[in-house]
Tab-separated table of C-alpha atoms and ligand atoms in Angstrom:
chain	number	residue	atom	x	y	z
A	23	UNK	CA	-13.291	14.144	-8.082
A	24	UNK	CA	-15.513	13.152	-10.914
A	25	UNK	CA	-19.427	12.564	-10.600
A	26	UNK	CA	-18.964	8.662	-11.236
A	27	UNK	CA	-19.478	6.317	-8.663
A	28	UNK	CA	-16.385	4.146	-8.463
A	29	UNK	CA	-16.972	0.005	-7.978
A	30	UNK	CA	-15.352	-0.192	-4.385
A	31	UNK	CA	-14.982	-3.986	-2.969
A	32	UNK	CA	-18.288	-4.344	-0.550
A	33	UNK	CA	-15.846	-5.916	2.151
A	34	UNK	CA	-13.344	-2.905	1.611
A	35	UNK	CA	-15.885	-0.543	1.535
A	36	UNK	CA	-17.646	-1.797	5.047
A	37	UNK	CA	-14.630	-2.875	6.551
A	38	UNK	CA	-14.193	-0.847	10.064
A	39	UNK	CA	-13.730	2.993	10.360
A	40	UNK	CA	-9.949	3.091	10.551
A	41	UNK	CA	-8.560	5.540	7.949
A	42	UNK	CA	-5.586	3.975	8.592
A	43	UNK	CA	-5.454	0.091	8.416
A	44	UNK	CA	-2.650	-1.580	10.401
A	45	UNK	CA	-1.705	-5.086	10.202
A	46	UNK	CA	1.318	-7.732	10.653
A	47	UNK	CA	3.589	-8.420	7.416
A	48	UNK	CA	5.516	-11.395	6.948
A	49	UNK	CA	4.965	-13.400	10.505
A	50	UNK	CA	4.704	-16.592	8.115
A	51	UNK	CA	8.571	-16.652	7.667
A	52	UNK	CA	11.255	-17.534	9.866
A	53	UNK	CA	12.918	-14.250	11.151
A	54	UNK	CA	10.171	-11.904	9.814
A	55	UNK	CA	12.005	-9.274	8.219
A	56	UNK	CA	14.867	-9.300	10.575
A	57	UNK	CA	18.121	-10.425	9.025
A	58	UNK	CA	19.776	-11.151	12.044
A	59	UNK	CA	21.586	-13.709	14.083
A	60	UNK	CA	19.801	-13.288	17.413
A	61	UNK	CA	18.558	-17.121	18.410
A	62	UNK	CA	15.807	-15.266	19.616
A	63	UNK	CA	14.969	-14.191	16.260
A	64	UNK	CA	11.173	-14.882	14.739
A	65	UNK	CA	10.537	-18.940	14.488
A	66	UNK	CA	7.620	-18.184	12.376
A	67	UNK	CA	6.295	-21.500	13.176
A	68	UNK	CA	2.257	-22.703	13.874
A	69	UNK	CA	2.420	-21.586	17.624
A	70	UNK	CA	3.872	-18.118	17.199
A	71	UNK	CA	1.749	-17.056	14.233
A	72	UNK	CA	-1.368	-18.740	16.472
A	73	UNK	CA	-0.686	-16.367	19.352
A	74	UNK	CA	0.064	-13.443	17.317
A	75	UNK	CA	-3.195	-13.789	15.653
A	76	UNK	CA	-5.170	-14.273	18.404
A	77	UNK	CA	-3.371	-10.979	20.114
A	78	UNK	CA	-3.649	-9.132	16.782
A	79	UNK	CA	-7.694	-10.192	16.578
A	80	UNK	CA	-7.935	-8.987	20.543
A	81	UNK	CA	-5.993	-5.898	20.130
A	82	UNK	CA	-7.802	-3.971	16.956
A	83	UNK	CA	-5.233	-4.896	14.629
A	84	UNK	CA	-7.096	-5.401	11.039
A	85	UNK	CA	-5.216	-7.681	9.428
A	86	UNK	CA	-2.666	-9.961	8.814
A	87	UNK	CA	-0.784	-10.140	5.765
A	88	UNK	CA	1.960	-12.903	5.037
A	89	UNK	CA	5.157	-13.179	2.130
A	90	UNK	CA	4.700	-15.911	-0.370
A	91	UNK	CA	8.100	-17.566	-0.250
A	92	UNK	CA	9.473	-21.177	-1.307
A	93	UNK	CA	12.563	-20.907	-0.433
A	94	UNK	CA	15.502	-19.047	2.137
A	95	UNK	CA	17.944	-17.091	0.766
A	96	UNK	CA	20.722	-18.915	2.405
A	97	UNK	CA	23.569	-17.263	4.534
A	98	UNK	CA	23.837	-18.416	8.154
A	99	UNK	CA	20.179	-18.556	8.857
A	100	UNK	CA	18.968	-19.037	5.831
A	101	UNK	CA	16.647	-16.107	6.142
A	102	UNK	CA	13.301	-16.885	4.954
A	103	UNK	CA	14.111	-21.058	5.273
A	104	UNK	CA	10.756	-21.775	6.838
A	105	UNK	CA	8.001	-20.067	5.566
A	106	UNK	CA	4.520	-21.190	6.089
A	107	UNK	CA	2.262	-21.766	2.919
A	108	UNK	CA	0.098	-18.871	3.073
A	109	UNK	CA	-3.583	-20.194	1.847
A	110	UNK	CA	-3.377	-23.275	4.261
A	111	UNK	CA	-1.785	-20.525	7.240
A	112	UNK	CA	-4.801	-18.222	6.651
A	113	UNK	CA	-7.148	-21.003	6.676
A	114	UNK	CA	-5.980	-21.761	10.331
A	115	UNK	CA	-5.695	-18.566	11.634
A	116	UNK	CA	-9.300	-17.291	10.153
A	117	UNK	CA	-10.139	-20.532	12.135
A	118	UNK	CA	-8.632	-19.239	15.308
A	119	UNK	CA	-9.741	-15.150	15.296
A	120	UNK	CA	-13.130	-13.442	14.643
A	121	UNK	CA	-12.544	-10.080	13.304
A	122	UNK	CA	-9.107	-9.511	11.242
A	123	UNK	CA	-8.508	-9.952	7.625
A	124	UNK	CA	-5.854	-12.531	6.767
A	125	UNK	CA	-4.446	-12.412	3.336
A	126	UNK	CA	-2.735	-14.875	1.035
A	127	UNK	CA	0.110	-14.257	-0.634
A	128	UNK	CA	-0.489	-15.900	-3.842
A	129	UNK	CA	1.707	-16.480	-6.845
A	130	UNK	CA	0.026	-16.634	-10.167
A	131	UNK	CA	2.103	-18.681	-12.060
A	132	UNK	CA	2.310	-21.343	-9.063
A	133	UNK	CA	-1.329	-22.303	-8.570
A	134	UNK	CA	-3.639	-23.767	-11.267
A	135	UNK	CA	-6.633	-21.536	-10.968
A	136	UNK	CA	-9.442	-23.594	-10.347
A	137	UNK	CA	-7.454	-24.982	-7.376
A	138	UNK	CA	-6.721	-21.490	-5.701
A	139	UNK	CA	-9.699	-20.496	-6.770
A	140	UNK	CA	-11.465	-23.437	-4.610
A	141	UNK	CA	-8.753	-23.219	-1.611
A	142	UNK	CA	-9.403	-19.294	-1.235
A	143	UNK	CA	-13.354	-20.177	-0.864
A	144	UNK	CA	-12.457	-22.639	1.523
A	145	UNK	CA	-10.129	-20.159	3.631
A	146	UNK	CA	-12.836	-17.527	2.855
A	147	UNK	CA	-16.401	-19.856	4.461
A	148	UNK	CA	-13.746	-20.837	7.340
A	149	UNK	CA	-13.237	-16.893	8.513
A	150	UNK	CA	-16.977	-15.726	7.326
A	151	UNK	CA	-15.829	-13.468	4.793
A	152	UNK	CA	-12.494	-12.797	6.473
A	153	UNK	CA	-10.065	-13.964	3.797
A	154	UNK	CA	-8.194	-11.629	1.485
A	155	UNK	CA	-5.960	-12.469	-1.929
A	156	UNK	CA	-2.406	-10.861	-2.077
A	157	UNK	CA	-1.784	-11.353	-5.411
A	158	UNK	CA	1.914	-11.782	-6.979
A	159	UNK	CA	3.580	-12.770	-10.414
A	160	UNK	CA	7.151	-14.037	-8.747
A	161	UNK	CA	10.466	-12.560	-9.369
A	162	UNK	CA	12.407	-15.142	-7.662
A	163	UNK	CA	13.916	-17.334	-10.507
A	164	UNK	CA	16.062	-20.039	-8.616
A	165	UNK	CA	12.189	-20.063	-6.725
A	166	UNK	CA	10.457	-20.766	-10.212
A	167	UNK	CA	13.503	-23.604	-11.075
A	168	UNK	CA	12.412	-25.414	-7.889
A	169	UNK	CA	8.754	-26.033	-9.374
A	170	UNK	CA	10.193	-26.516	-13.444
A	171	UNK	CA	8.684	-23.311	-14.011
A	172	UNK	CA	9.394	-20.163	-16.166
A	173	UNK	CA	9.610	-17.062	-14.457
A	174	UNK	CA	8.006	-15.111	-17.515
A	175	UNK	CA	8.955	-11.797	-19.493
A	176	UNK	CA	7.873	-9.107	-16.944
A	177	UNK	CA	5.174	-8.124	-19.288
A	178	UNK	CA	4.089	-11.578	-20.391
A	179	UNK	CA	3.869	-12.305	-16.063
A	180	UNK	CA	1.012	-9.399	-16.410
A	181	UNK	CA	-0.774	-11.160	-18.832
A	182	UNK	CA	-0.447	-14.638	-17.336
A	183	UNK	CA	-2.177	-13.076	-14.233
A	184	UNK	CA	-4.753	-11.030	-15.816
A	185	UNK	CA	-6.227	-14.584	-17.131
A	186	UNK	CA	-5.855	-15.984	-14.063
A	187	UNK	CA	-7.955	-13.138	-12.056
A	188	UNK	CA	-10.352	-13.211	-14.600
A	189	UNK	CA	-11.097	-16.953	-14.223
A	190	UNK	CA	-10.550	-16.577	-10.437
A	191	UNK	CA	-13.160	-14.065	-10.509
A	192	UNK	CA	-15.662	-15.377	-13.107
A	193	UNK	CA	-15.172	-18.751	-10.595
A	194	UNK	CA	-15.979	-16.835	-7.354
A	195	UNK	CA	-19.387	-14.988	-9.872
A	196	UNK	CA	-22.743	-16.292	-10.301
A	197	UNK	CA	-22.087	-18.275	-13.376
A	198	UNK	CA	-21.223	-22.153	-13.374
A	199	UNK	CA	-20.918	-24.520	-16.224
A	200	UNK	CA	-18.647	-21.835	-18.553
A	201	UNK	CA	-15.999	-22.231	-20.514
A	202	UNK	CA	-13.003	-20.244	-20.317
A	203	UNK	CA	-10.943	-19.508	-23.265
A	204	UNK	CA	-7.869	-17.647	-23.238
A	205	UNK	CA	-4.122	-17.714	-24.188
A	206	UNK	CA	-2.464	-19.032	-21.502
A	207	UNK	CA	-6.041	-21.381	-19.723
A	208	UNK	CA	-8.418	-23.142	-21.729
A	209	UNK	CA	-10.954	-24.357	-19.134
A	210	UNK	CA	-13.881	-26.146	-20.131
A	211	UNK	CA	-17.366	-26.569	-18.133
A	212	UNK	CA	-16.111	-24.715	-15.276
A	213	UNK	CA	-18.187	-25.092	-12.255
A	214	UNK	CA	-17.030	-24.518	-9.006
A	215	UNK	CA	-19.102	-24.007	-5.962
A	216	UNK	CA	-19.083	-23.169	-2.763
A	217	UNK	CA	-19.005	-19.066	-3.826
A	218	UNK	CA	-17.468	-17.254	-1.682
A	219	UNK	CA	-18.847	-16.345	1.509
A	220	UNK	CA	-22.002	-14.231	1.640
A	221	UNK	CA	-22.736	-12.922	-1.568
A	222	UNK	CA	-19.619	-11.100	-1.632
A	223	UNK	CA	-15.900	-11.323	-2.935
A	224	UNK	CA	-12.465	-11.354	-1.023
A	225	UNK	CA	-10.665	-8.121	-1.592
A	226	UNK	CA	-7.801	-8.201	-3.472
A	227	UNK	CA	-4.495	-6.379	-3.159
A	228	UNK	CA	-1.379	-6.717	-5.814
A	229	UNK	CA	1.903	-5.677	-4.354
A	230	UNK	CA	4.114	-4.317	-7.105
A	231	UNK	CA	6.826	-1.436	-8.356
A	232	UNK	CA	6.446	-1.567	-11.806
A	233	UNK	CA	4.311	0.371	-14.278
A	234	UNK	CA	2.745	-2.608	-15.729
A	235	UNK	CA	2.279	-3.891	-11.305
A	236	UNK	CA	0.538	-0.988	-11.022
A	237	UNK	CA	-1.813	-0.936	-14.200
A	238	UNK	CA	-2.764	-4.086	-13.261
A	239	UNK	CA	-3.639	-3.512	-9.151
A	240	UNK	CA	-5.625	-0.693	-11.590
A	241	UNK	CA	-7.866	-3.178	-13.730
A	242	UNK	CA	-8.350	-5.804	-10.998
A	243	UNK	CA	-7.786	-5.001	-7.595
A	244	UNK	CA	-8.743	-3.344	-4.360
A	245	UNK	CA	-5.744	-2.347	-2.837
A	246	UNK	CA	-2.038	-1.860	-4.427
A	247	UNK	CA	0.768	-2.562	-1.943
A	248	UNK	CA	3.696	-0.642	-2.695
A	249	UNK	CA	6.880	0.188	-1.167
A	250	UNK	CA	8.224	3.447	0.061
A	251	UNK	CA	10.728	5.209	2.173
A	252	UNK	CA	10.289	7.739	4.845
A	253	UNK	CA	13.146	10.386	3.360
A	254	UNK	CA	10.490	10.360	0.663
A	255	UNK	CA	7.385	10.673	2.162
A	256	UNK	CA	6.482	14.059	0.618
A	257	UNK	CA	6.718	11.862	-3.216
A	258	UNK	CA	4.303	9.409	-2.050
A	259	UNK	CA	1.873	11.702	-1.441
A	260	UNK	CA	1.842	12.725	-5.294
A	261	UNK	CA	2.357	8.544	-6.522
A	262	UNK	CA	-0.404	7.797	-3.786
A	263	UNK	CA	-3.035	10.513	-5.601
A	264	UNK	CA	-1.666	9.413	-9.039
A	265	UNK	CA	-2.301	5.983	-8.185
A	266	UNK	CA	-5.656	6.393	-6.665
A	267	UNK	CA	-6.870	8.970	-9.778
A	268	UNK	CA	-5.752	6.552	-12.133
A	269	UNK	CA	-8.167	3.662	-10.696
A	270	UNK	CA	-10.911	6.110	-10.373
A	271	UNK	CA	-10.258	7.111	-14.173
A	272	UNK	CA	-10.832	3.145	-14.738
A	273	UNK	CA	-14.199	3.601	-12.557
A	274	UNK	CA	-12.603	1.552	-9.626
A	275	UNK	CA	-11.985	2.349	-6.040
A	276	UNK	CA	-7.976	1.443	-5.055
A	277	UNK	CA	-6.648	1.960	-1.657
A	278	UNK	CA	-3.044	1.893	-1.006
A	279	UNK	CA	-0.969	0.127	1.555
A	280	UNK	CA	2.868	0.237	2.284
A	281	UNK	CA	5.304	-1.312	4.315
A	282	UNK	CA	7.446	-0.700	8.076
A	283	UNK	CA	9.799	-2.145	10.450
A	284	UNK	CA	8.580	-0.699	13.629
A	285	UNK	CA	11.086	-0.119	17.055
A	286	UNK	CA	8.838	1.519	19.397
A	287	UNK	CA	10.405	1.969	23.121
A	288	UNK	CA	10.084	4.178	25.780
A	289	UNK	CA	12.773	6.716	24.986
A	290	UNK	CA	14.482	7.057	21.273
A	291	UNK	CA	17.763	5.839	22.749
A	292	UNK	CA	16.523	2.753	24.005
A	293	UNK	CA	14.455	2.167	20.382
A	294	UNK	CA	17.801	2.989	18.830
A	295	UNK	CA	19.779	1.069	20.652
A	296	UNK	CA	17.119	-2.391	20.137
A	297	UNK	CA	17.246	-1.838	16.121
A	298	UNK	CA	21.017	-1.325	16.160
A	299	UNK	CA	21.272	-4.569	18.700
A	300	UNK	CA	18.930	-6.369	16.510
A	301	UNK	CA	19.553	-4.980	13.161
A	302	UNK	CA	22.800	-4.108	12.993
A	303	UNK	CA	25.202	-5.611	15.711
A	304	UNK	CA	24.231	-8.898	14.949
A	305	UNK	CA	23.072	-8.879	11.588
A	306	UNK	CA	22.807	-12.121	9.634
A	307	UNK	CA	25.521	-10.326	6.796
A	308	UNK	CA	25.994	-13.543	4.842
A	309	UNK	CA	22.414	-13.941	4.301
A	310	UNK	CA	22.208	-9.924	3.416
A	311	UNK	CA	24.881	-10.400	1.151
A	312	UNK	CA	23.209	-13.591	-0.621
A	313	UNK	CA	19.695	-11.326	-0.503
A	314	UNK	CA	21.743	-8.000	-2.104
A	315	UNK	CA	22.537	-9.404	-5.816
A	316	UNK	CA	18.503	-10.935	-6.240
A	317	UNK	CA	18.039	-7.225	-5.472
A	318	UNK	CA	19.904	-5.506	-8.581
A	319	UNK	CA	22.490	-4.446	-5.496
A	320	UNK	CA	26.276	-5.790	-6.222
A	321	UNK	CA	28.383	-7.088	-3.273
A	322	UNK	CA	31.020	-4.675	-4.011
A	323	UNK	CA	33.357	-3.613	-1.290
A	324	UNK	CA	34.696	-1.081	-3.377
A	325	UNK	CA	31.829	1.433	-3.309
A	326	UNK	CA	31.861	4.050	-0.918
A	327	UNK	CA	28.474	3.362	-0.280
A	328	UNK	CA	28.415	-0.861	0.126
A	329	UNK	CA	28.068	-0.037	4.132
A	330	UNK	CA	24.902	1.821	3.832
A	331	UNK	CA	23.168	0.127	0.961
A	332	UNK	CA	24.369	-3.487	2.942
A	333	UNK	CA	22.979	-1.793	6.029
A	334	UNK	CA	19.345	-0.994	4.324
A	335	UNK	CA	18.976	-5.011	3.704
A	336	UNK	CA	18.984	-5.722	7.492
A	337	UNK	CA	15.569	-4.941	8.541
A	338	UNK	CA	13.219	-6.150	5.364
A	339	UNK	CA	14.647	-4.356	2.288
A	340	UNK	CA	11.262	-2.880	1.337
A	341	UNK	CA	9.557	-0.251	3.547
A	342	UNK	CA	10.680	2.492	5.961
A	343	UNK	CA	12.077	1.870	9.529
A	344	UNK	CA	10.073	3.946	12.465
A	345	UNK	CA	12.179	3.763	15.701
A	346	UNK	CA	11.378	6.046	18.384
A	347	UNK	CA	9.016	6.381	21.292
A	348	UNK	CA	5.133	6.170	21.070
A	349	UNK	CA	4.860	9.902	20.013
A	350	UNK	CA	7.586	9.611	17.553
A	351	UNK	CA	5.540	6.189	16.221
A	352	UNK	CA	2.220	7.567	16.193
A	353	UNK	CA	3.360	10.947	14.934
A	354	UNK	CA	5.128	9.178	11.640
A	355	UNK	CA	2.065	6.791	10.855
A	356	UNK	CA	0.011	9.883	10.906
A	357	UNK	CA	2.535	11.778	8.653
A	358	UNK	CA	1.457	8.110	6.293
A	359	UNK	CA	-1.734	8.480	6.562
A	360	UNK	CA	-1.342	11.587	5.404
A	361	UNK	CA	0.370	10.967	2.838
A	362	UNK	CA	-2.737	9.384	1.492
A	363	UNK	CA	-1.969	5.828	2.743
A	364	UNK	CA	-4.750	3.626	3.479
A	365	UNK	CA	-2.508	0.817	5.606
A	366	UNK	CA	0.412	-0.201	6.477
A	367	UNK	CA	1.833	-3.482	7.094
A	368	UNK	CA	3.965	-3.648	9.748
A	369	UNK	CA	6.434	-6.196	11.180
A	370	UNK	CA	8.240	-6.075	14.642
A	371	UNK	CA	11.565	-8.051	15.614
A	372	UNK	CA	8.761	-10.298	17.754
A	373	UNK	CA	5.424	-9.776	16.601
A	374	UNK	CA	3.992	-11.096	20.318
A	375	UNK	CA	6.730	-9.575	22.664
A	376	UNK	CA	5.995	-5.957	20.988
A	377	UNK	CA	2.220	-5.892	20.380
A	378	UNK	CA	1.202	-5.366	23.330
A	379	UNK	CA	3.040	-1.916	24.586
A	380	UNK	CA	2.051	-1.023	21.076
A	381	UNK	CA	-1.266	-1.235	21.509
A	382	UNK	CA	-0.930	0.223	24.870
A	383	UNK	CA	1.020	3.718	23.693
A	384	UNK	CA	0.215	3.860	20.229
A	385	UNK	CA	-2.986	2.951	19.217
A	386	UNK	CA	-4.827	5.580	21.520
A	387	UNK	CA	-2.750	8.207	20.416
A	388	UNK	CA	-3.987	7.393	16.595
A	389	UNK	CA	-7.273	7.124	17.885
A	390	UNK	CA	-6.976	10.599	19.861
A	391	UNK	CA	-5.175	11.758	16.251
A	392	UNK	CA	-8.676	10.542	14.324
A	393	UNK	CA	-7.072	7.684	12.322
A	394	UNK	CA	-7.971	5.257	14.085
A	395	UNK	CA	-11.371	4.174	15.920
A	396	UNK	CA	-11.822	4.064	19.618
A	397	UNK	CA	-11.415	0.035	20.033
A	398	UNK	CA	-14.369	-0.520	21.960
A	399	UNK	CA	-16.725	1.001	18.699
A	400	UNK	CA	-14.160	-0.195	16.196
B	27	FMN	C1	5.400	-4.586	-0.326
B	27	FMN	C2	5.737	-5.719	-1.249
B	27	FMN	C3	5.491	-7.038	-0.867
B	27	FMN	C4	5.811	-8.114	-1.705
B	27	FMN	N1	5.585	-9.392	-1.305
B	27	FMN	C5	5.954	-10.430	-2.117
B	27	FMN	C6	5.784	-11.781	-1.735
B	27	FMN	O1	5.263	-12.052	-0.663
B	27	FMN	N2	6.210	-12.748	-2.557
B	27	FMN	C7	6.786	-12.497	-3.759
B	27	FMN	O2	7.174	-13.421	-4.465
B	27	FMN	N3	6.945	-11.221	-4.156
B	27	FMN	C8	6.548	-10.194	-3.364
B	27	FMN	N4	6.745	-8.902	-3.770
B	27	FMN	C9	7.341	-8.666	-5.088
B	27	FMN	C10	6.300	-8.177	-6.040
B	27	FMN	O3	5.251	-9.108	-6.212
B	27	FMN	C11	6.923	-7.860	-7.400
B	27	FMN	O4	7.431	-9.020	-7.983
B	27	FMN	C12	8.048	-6.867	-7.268
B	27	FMN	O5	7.692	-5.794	-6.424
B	27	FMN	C13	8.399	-6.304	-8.636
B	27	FMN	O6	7.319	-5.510	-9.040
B	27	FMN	P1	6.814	-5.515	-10.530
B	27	FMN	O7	6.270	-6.886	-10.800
B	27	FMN	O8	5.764	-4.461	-10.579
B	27	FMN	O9	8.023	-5.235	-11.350
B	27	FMN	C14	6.401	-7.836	-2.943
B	27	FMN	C15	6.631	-6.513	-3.323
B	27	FMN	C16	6.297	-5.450	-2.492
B	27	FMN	C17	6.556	-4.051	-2.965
């Protein structure tokens, strides 16, 4: 480690003592990340994501973290057909909780500036600090159509979104009455006030796969949210240290987050047998199959494999799947943390149903592991 001090986000930096930082992914959209049939499946609307926050905030969970989406991806559900805008969601949930982060998700390209810039103070006062940006460039074209827009060369969406955190940022600063002049936003007499919340800024995380995704969580953020799978576990730990090395090179602090589906059940039949009843049985194919191509993944019949790539789009398509009992749980978010992880973002088939044996078997056995803080102190 080199002698420099790294610039580490004040709110990341004196945020609780968990090493590892747990929180809900997705809860925003209409079957989480469940494709599945199940009429039981996720609503994702106001009153479940209420009660789910308010459990989360009661439980120790640290933070809520939703998908920016404007649109379902069809089949029989239409998976992802109601999705909750994520700035005005956080806004009422920081309203409705006292001690977890809640993210937006917020596309770049989608939101003038000024007026994200404005709407994330507003979030931010409302939760005392509590708010946190999720910042993404959009990949979804027939999403950009809906709004007239462009979805951009990949690296021309990295430059589009550098200017916009810069005049985010220099709009959440000290300064008022600047201009800002670059290629993409010529703003003039900017002046924007409230500032956020006590003197400090929101964190920011960037969740991206590419090399240009992760130069830029690099320059400008506080966390990187990546994807990764268990079989490969013993990779991350080498990306993870790359990622984090490469930050500190820059003289910044970045902690790194990833994604899970989580089955946790007494015995590892009965977790099995959920996921596969969930997940599997009555899987929502048409949607899959209508998610698969947006994907780079073919519907193709033909290849030997189209069963168990098809199967891999059931439960989120980003992320590993834990299924097992408490120990099995606990023992494979320890295996992340060790990986170098700093979070994880989690989702369950229902968020409220599961929490609570959750936080009954699980989180004391990462607490009695040293990952996570006894509640009561945390
Ligand atoms: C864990 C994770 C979560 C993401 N969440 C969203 C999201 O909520 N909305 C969205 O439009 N894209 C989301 N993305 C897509 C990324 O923003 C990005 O477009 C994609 O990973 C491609 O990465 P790249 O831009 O580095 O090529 C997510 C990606 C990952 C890995």
């Amino acid at each position: 480690l080199s002698n420099t001090v790294a610039h580490e986000n004040a709110r990341l930096a004196s945020w609780n003592g968990n090493r590892l930082k747990l929180g809900f992914f997705a809860p925003n959209c209409s079957s989480g990340r469940s494709v599945t049939l199940l009429p039981e499946r996720w609503s994702g609307d106001w009153s479940s994501n209420l009660a789910l926050a308010r459990l989360a905030d009661e439980t120790g969970i640290d933070f809520l973290l939703p998908i920016g989406r404007w649109k379902g991806y069809g089949g029989a559900t239409d998976f992802h057909g109601s999705a909750l805008e994520t700035i005005t969601w956080a806004t009422g949930l920081l309203a409705a909780t006292k001690r977890l982060v809640v993210f937006g998700t917020v596309h770049a390209p989608l939101f003038h500036p000024v007026v994200a810039a404005k709407q994330m103070v507003t979030a931010d006062h409302v939760g005392h600090g509590r708010f946190g940006l999720n910042i993404v460039c959009g990949w979804n074209a027939g999403e950009f159509e809906m709004f007239g827009a462009t979805l951009r060369e990949h690296e021309q969406r990295y430059a589009y979104a550098q200017e916009w955190i810069d005049a985010v940022k220099a709009m959440w600063g000290d300064r008022d009455d600047f201009d800002f002049d670059g290629e993409f936003f010529h703003l003039e007499g900017v002046r924007t006030k409230p500032k956020p919340y006590g003197g400090t800024q929101p964190m920011i995380m960037n969740a991206g796969a590419s090399a240009d995704g992760l130069a830029f969580a690099s320059r400008n953020c506080d966390a990187y949210f990546t994807a990764t799978r268990l079989d490969t576990l013993e990779n991350a730990r080498e990306r993870v240290a790359a990622i984090k090395a490469h930050a500190r090179s820059l003289g910044r602090t970045v902690r790194v987050f990833t994604t899970a589906e989580v089955y946790c059940r007494p015995t590892r039949a009965e977790a099995e047998e959920r996921f596969r009843y969930c997940c599997i049985e009555n899987a929502d194919w048409s949607a899959v199959e209508a998610i698969m191509p947006l994907y780079g993944r073919p519907v193709d019949r033909t290849d030997p494999n189209f069963a168990e790539h098809r199967r891999r789009f059931t439960y989120g398509f980003s992320g590993f799947l834990i299924h097992g009992t408490p120990d099995d749980v606990a023992g494979t978010l320890e295996r992340v943390s060790d990986a170098g992880f700093d979070g994880v973002a989690f989702s369950f088939f229902d968020y409220v149903a599961d929490l609570p044996y959750f936080a009954q078997e699980v989180l004391p056995r990462l607490e009695r592991a040293g990952i996570r803080m006894p509640r009561s102190v945390s």
